[in-house]
CSV table of C-alpha atoms in Angstrom, one decimal:
chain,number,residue,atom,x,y,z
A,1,UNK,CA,0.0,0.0,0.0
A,2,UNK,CA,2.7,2.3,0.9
A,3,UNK,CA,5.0,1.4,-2.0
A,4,UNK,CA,1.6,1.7,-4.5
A,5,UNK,CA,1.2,5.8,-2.8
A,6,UNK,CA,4.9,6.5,-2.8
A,7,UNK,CA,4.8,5.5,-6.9
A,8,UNK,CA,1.3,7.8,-7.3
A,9,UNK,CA,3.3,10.6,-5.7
A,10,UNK,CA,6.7,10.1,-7.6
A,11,UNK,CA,4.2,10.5,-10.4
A,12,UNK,CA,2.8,13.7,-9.5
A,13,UNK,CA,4.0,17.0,-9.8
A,14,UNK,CA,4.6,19.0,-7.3
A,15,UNK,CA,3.0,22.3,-7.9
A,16,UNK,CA,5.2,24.8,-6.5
A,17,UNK,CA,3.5,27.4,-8.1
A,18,UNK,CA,0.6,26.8,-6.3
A,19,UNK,CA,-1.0,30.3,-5.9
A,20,UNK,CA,-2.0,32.0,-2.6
A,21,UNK,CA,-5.4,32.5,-4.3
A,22,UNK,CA,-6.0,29.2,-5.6
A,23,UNK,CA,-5.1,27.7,-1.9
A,24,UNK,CA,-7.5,29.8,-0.6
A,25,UNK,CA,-10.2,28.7,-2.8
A,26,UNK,CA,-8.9,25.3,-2.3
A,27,UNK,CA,-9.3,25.9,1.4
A,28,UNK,CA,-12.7,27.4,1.6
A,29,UNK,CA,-14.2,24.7,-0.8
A,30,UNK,CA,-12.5,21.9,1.4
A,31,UNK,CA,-14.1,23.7,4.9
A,32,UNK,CA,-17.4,24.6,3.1
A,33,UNK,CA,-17.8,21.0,2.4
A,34,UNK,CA,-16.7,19.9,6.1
A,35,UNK,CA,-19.1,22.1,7.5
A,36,UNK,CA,-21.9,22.6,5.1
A,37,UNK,CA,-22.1,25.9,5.1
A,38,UNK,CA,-21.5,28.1,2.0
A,39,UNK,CA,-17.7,28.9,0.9
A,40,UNK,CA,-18.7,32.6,0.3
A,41,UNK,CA,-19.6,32.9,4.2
A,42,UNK,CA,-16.0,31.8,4.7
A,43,UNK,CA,-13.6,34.9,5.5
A,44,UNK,CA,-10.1,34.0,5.5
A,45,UNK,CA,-7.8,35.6,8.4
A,46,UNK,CA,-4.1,34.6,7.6
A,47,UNK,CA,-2.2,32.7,4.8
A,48,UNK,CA,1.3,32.1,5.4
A,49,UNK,CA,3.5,30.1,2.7
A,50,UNK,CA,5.6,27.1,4.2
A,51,UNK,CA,7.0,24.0,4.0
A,52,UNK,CA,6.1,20.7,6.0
A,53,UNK,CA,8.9,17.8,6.0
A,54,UNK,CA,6.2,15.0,4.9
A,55,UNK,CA,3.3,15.0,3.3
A,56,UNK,CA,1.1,15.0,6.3
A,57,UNK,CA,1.0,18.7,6.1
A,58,UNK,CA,1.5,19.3,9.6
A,59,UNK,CA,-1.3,17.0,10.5
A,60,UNK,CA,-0.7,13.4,10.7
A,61,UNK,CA,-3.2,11.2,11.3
A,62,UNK,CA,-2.6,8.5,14.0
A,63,UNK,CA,-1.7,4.8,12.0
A,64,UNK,CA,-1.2,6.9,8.5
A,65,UNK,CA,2.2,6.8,6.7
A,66,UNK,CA,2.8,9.6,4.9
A,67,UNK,CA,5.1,10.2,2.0
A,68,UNK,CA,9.0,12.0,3.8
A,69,UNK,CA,9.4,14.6,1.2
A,70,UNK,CA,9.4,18.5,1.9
A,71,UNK,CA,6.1,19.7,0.7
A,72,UNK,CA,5.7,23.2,-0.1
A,73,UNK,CA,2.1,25.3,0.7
A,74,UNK,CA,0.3,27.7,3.1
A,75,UNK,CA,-1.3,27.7,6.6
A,76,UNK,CA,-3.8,29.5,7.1
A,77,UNK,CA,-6.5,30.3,9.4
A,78,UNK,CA,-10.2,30.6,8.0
A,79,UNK,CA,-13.3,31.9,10.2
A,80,UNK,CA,-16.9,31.4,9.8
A,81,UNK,CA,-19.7,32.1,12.3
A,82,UNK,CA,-17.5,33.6,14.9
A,83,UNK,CA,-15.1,30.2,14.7
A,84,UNK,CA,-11.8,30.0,13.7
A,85,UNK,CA,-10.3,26.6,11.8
A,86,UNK,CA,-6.9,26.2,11.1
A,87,UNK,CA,-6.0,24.5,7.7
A,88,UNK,CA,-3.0,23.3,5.9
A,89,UNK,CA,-3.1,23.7,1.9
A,90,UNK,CA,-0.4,22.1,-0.6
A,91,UNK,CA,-0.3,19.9,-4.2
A,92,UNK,CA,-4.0,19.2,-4.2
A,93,UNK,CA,-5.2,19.0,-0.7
A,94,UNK,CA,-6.7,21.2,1.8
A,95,UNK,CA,-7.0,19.7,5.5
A,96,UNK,CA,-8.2,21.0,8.7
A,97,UNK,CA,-5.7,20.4,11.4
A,98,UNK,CA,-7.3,21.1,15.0
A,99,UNK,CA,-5.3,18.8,16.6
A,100,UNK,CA,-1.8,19.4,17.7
A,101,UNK,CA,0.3,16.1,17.2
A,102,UNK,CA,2.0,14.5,20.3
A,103,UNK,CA,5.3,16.0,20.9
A,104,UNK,CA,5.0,18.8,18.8
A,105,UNK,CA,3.6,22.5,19.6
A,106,UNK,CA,3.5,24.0,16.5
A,107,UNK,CA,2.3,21.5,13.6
A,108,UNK,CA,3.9,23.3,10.2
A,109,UNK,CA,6.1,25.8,11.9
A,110,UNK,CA,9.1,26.9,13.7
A,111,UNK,CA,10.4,23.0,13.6
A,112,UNK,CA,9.2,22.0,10.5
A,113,UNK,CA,11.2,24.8,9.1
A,114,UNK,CA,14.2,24.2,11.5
A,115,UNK,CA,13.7,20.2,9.6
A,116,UNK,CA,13.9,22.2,6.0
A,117,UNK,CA,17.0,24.0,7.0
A,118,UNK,CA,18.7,20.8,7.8
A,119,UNK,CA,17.4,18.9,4.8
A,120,UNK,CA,18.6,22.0,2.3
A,121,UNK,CA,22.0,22.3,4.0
A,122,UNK,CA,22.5,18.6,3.9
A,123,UNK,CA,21.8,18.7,0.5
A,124,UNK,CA,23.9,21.5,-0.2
A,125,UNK,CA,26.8,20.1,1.4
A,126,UNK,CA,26.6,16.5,0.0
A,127,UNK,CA,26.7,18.3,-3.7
A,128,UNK,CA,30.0,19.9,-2.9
């Protein structure tokens, strides 16, 4: 099962020109659905690009594997009816992570970036 997901997403492209706008969208559509309420009635508060080090985006799910390659999107925070969700966009997924995984306090940020750092100077210094 795992081997079968890892060749789907070797055969995807990574879109790292996904927009801010069309995550967005993506977003609203994916909480409009969640909640069934209308995606126009969704305001959204904050969009920040980043960069999660699997493709859980910042929210695993407990007995999912998920494919260990940096994936690029946006975090943002949407609100509708005086609630605010926090969602995680990249490739073609939008998710809503309320949940803050075990051992971590900030799902998608300062240590997922710290990861990215690592990874890109690894790299870096195994090409020279």
């Amino acid at each position: 099962m795992l081997l079968a997901l890892l060749l789907v997403l070797a055969d995807t492209p990574l879109p790292s020109d996904l927009s801010p706008e069309r995550a967005m969208q993506m977003a609203r559509e994916a909480l409009s659905r969640e909640l069934g309420v209308a995606a126009r009635s969704i305001t959204v508060r904050d969009v920040e690009r980043t960069q999660w080090p699997d493709a859980s985006l910042g929210c695993p799910e407990k007995g999912m594997q998920y494919a260990q390659v940096v994936t690029p999107g946006y975090r943002m925070r949407l609100e509708v009816g005086g609630k605010s969700y926090p969602m995680s966009v990249a490739l073609d997924r939008a998710v809503r992570c309320e949940v803050t995984p075990p051992g971590r306090s900030d799902p998608g940020g300062e240590e997922a970036r710290a990861i990215v750092r690592v990874q890109r100077l690894a790299r870096e210094e195994l090409a020279r």
